[in-house]
Coordinates of C-alpha atoms and ligand atoms in Angstrom, one line a residue:
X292 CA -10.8 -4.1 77.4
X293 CA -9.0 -4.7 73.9
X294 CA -5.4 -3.7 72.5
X295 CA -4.8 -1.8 69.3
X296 CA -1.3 -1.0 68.9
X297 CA 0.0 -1.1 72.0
X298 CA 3.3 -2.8 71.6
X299 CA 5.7 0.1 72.0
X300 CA 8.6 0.9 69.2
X301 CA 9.7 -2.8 68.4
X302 CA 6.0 -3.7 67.9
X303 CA 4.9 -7.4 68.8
X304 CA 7.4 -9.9 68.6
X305 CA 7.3 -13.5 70.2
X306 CA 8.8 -12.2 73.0
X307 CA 5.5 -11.1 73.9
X308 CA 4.1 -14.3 73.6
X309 CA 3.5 -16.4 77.1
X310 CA 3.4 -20.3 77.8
X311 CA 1.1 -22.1 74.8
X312 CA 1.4 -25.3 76.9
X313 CA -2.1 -26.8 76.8
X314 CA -3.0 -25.2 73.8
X315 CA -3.8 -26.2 70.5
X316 CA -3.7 -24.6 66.9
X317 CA -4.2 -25.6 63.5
X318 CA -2.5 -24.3 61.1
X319 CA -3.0 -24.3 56.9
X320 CA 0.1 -24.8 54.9
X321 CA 3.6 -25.2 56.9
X322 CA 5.7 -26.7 55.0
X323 CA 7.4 -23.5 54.2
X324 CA 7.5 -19.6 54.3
X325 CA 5.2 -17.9 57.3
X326 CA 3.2 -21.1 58.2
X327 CA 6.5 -23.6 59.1
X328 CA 7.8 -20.4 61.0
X329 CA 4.2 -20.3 63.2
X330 CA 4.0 -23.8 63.6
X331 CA 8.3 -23.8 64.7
X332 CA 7.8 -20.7 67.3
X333 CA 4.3 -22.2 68.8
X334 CA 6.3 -25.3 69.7
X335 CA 9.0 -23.7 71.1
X336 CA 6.1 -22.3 73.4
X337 CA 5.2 -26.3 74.5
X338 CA 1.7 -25.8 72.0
X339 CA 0.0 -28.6 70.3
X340 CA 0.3 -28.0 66.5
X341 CA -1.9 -29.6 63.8
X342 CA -0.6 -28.8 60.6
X343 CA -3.1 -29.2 57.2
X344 CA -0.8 -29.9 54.5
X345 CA -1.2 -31.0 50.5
X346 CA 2.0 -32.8 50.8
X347 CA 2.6 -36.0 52.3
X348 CA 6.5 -36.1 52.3
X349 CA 7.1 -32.2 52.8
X350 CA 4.9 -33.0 55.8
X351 CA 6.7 -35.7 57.0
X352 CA 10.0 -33.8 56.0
X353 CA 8.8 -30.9 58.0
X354 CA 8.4 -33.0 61.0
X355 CA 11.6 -33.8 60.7
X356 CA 13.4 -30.3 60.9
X357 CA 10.9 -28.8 63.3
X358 CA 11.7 -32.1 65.5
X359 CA 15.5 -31.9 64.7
X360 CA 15.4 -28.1 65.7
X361 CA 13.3 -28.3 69.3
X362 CA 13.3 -31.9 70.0
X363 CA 11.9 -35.5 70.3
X364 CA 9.1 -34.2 72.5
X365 CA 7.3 -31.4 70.4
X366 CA 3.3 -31.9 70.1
X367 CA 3.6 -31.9 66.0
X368 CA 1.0 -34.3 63.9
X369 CA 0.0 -33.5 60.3
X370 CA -3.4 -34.1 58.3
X371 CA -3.3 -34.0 54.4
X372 CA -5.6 -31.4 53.3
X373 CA -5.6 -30.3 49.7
X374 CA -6.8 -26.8 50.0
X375 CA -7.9 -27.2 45.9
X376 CA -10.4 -30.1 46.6
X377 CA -13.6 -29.7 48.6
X378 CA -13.6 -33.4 49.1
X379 CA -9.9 -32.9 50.6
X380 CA -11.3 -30.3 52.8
X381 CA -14.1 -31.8 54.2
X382 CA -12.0 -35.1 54.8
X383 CA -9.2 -33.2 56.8
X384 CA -11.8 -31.4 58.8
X385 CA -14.0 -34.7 59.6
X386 CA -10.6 -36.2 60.8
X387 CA -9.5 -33.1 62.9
X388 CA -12.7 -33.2 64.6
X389 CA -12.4 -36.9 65.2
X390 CA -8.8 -36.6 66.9
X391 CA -8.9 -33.0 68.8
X392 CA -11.0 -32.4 71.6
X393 CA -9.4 -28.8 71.2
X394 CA -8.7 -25.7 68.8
X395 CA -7.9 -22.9 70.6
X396 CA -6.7 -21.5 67.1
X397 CA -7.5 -22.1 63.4
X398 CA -4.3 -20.0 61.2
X399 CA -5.7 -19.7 57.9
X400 CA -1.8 -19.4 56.0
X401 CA -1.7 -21.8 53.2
X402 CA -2.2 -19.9 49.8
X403 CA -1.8 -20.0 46.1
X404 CA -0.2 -16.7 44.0
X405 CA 0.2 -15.0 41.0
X406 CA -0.9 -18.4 38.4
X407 CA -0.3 -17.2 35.4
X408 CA -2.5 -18.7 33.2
X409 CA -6.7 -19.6 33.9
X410 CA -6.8 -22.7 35.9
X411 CA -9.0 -24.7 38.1
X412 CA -9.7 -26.3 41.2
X413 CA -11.2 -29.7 40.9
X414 CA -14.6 -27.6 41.6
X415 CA -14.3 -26.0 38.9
X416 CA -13.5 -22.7 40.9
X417 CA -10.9 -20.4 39.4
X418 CA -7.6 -21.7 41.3
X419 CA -6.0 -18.5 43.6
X420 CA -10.2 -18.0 44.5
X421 CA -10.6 -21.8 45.2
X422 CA -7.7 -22.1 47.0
X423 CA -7.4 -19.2 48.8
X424 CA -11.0 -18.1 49.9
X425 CA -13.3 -21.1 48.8
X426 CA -11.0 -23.8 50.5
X427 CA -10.2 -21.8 53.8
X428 CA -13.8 -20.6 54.1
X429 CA -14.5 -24.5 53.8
X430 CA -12.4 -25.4 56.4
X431 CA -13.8 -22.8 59.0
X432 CA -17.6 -23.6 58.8
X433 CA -16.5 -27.2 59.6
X434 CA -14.6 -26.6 62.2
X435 CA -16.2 -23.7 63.8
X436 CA -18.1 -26.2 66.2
X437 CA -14.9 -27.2 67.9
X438 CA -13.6 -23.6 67.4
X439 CA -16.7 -22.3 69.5
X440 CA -15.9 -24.9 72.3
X441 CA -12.9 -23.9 72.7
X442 CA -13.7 -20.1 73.0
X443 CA -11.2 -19.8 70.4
X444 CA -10.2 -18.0 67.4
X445 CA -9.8 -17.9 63.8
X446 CA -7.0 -16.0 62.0
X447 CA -6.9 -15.3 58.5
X448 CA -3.1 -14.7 56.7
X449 CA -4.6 -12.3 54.0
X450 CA -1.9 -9.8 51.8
X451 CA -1.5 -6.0 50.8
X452 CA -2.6 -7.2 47.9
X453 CA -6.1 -6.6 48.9
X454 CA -5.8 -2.9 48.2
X455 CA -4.7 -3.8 44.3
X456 CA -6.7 -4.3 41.2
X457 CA -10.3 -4.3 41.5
X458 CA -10.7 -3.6 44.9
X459 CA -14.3 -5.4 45.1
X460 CA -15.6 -8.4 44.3
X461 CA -16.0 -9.2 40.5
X462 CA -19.8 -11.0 41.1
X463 CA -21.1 -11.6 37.5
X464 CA -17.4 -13.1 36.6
X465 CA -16.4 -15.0 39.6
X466 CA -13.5 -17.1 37.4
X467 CA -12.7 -14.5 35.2
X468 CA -13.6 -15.9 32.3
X469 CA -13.4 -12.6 30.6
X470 CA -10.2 -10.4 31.8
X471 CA -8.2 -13.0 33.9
X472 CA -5.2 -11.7 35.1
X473 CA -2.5 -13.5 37.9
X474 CA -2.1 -10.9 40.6
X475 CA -5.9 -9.1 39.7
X476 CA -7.5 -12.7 40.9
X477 CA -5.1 -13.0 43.5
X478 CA -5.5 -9.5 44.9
X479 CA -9.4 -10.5 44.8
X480 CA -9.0 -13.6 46.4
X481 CA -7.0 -12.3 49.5
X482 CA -9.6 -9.3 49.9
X483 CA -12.5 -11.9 50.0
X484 CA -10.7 -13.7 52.7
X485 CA -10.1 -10.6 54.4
X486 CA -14.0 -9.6 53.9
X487 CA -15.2 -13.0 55.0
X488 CA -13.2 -12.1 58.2
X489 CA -15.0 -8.9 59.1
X490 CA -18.0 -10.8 58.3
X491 CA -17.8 -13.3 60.7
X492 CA -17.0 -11.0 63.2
X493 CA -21.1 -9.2 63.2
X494 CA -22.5 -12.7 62.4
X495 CA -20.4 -13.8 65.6
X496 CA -21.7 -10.5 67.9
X497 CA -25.3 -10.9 66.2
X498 CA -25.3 -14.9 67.4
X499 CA -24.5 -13.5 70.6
X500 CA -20.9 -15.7 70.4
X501 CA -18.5 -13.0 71.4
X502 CA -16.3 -15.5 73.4
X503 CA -15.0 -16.7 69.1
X504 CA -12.7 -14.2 67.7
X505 CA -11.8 -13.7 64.5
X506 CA -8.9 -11.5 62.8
X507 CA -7.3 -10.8 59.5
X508 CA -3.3 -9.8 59.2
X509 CA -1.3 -9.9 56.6
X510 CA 2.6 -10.9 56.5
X511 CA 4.4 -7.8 54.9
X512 CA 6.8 -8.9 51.9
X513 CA 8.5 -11.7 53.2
X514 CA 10.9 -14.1 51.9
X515 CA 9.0 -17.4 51.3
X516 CA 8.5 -20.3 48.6
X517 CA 4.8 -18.2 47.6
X518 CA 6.1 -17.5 44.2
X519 CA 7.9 -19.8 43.4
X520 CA 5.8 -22.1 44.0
X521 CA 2.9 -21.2 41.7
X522 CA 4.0 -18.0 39.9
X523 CA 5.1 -17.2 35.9
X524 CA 9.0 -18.0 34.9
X525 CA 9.3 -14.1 35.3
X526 CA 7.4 -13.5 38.1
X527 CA 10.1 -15.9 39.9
X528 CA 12.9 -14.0 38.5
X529 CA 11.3 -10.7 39.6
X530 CA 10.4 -11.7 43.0
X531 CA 14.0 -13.7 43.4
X532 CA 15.5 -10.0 43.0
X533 CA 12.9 -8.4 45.2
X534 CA 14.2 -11.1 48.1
X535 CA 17.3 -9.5 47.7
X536 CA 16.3 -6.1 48.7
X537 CA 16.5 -5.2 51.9
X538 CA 12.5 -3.9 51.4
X539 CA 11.9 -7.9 52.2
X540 CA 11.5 -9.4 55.5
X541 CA 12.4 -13.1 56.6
X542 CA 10.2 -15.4 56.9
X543 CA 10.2 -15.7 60.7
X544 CA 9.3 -11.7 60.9
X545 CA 6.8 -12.5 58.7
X546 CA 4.8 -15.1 60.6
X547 CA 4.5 -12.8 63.6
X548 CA 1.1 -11.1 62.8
X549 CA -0.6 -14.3 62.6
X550 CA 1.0 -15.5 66.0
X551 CA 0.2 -12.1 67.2
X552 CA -3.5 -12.7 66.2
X553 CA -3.7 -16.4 67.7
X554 CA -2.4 -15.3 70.8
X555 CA -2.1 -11.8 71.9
X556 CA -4.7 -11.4 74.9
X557 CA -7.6 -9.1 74.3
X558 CA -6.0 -8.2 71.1
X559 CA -8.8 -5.8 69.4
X560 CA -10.6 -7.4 66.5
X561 CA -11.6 -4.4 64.4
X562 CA -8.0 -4.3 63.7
X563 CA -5.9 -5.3 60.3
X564 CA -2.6 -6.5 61.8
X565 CA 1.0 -6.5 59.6
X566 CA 4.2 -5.2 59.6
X567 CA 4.1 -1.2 59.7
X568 CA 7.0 0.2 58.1
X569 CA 7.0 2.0 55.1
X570 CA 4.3 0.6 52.6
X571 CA 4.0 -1.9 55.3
X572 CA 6.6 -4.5 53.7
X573 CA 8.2 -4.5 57.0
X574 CA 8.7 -2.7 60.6
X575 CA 7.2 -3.2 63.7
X576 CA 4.1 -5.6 63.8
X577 CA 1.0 -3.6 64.7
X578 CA -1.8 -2.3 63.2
X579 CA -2.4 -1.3 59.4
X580 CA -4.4 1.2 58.3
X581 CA -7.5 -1.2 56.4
X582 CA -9.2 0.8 53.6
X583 CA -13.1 0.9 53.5
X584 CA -14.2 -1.3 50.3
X585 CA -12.4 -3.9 52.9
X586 CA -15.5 -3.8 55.2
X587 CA -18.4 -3.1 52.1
X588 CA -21.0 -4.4 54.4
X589 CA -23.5 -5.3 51.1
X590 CA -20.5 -7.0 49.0
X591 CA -19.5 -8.6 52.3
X592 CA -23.1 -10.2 52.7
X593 CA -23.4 -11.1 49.3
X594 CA -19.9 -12.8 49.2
X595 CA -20.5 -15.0 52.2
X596 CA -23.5 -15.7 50.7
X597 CA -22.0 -17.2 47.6
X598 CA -19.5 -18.7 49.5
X599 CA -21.6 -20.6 51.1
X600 CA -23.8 -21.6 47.9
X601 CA -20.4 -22.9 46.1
X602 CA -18.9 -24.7 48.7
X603 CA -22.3 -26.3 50.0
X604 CA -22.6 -25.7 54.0
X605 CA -24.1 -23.4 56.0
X606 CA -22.2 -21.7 59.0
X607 CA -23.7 -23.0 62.2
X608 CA -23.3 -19.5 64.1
Ligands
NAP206 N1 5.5 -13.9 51.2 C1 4.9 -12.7 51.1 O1 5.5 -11.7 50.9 C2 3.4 -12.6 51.3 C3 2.8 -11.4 51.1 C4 1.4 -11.2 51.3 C5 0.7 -12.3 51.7 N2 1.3 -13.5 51.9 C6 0.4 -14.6 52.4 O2 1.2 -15.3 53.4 C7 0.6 -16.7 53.5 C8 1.8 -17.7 53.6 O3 2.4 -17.7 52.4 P1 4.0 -17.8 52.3 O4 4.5 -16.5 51.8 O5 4.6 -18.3 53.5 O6 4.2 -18.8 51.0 P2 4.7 -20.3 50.9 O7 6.1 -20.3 51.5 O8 4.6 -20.6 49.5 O9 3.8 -21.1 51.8 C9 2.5 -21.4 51.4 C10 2.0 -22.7 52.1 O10 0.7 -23.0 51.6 C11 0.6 -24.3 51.1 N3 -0.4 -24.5 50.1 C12 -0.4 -24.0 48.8 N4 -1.5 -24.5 48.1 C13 -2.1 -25.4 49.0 C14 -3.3 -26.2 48.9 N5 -3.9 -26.3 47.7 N6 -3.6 -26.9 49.9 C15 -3.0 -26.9 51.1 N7 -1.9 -26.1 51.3 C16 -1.4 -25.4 50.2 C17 2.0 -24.6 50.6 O11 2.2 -26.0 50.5 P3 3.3 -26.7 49.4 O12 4.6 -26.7 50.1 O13 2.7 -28.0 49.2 O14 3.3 -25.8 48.2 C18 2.8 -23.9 51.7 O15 2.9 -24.8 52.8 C19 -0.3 -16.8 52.3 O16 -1.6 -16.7 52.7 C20 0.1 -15.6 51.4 O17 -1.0 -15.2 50.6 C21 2.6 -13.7 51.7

């Protein structure tokens, strides 16, 4: 039995969500926007939280709030992980493994936008693609052992954006050498995360592992650090104004489709989950309507493919 949008008028909120005592997650960027929020309302359920941050001291100073805001006794620890770095990657996972017996969720949240000008990961991968979809991808084959022990899940934070630009994957110019463009390669990199998703999910049923689940949401427009931290001067100024509207969410309402997906019970896996109000900036969290070229079976093969060519390992399904 499995749950589409079944959550009434106010749609799913935290409310929903039972005890997460016992349970662990690991969770991709929290030192700010969607991913802090995730990591504060898991521990406010009694979970275990692993954060993988770049950071050191935004880490340490994240700690610090969550532990100021619920208490002395939370189950927070942090591993650096710098999404842009394979090494990095393969470091933070290699250490996770050591130290959890456990991951009863891996949130996929930490992400690059809109870089205005051509640059590179120290891979030499264009950076919103290395960061976004290389480095997460990374992160998942290596820990999908432990994931798989757990019978647990892996939830990718992916955007509306996937429904801009090219709408496919641009194959014969992966770092777009030729026409690069700040939200065009960002729109990419968030559908191939959302593609890789999808993916998993037939490699998972044709393995025969149906107890690993695997879902792709998307935050609505929320009010986070996401430009500003890696967006154009006027991109910033834009996006500053656009917080102002009342069109953006918080941050807090934001992080709810990826708690949604690490937690809700038989939640339906077919599904895209986000906010469903008008252009689905905001609203009730449910399920979004996911256009086809989302689930191109022959670009989704040939993607994870590549993915796993560039960043050198081979899924253990
Ligand atoms: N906000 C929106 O309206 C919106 C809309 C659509 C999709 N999204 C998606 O929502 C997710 C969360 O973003 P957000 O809006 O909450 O933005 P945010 O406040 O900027 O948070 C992004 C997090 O990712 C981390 N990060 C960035 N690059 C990293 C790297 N190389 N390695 C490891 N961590 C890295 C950041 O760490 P630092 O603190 O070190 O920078 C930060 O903790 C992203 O996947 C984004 O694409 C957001």
């Amino acid at each position: 039995m499995t749950t589409k949008n079944t959550f009434e008028k106010k749609g799913w909120t935290p409310e929903l969500m039972k005890s997460q005592k016992g349970k662990t997650f690991v969770i991709t960027g929290t030192t700010s926007g969607t991913g802090f929020e995730a990591a504060r309302i898991l521990l406010s359920k009694g979970a275990k939280v692993v954060m993988l941050n770049r950071n050191s001291k935004k880490s340490e100073d994240t700690i610090a709030e969550l532990k100021q805001k619920l208490g002395n006794t939370i189950d927070v620890s942090y591993i650096r992980m710098d999404l842009a770095e394979q090494a990095s990657v393969k470091a933070a996972a290699e250490e996770v493994l050591k130290m959890y017996t456990k991951i009863d969720a891996l949130i996929l949240n930490a992400a690059i936008a809109q870089v205005p000008k051509q640059t590179f990961t120290v891979d030499g991968f264009e950076s919103q693609l290395g960061v976004n979809h290389y480095g997460n991808f990374l992160l998942q084959t290596l820990l999908y052992p432990r994931i798989a022990e757990s019978k647990g899940r892996i939830v990718t934070v992916g955007s509306m954006g996937y429904n801009l630009g090219l709408r496919t994957i641009q194959f014969d110019d992966m770092n777009w050498d030729k026409n690069y463009s700040p939200n065009g390669v960002y729109s990419q990199s968030k559908l191939a995360q959302i593609m890789s998703i999808y993916e998993l999910q037939d490699r998972l049923k044709e393995a025969g592992k149906t107890e690993v689940k695997a879902y792709a949401c998307h935050p609505g427009a929320s009010r986070t650090s996401l430009i500003k931290t890696s967006g154009s001067l006027m991109t910033r100024f834009v996006w500053q104004l656009m917080k102002l509207s009342p069109l953006v969410q918080s941050a807090e309402k934001g992080a709810y489709p990826e708690l949604m997906c690490a937690t809700e019970v038989n939640l339906d896996e077919n599904g895209f989950y986000g906010p469903t109000g008008y252009g689905y900036f905001k609203g009730p969290v449910g399920e979004c309507k996911l256009e086809p070229h989302a689930k191109n079976k022959k670009v989704a093969k040939k993607l994870w493919d590549l993915s796993e060519k560039e960043t050198g390992v081979k899924w253990n399904l």
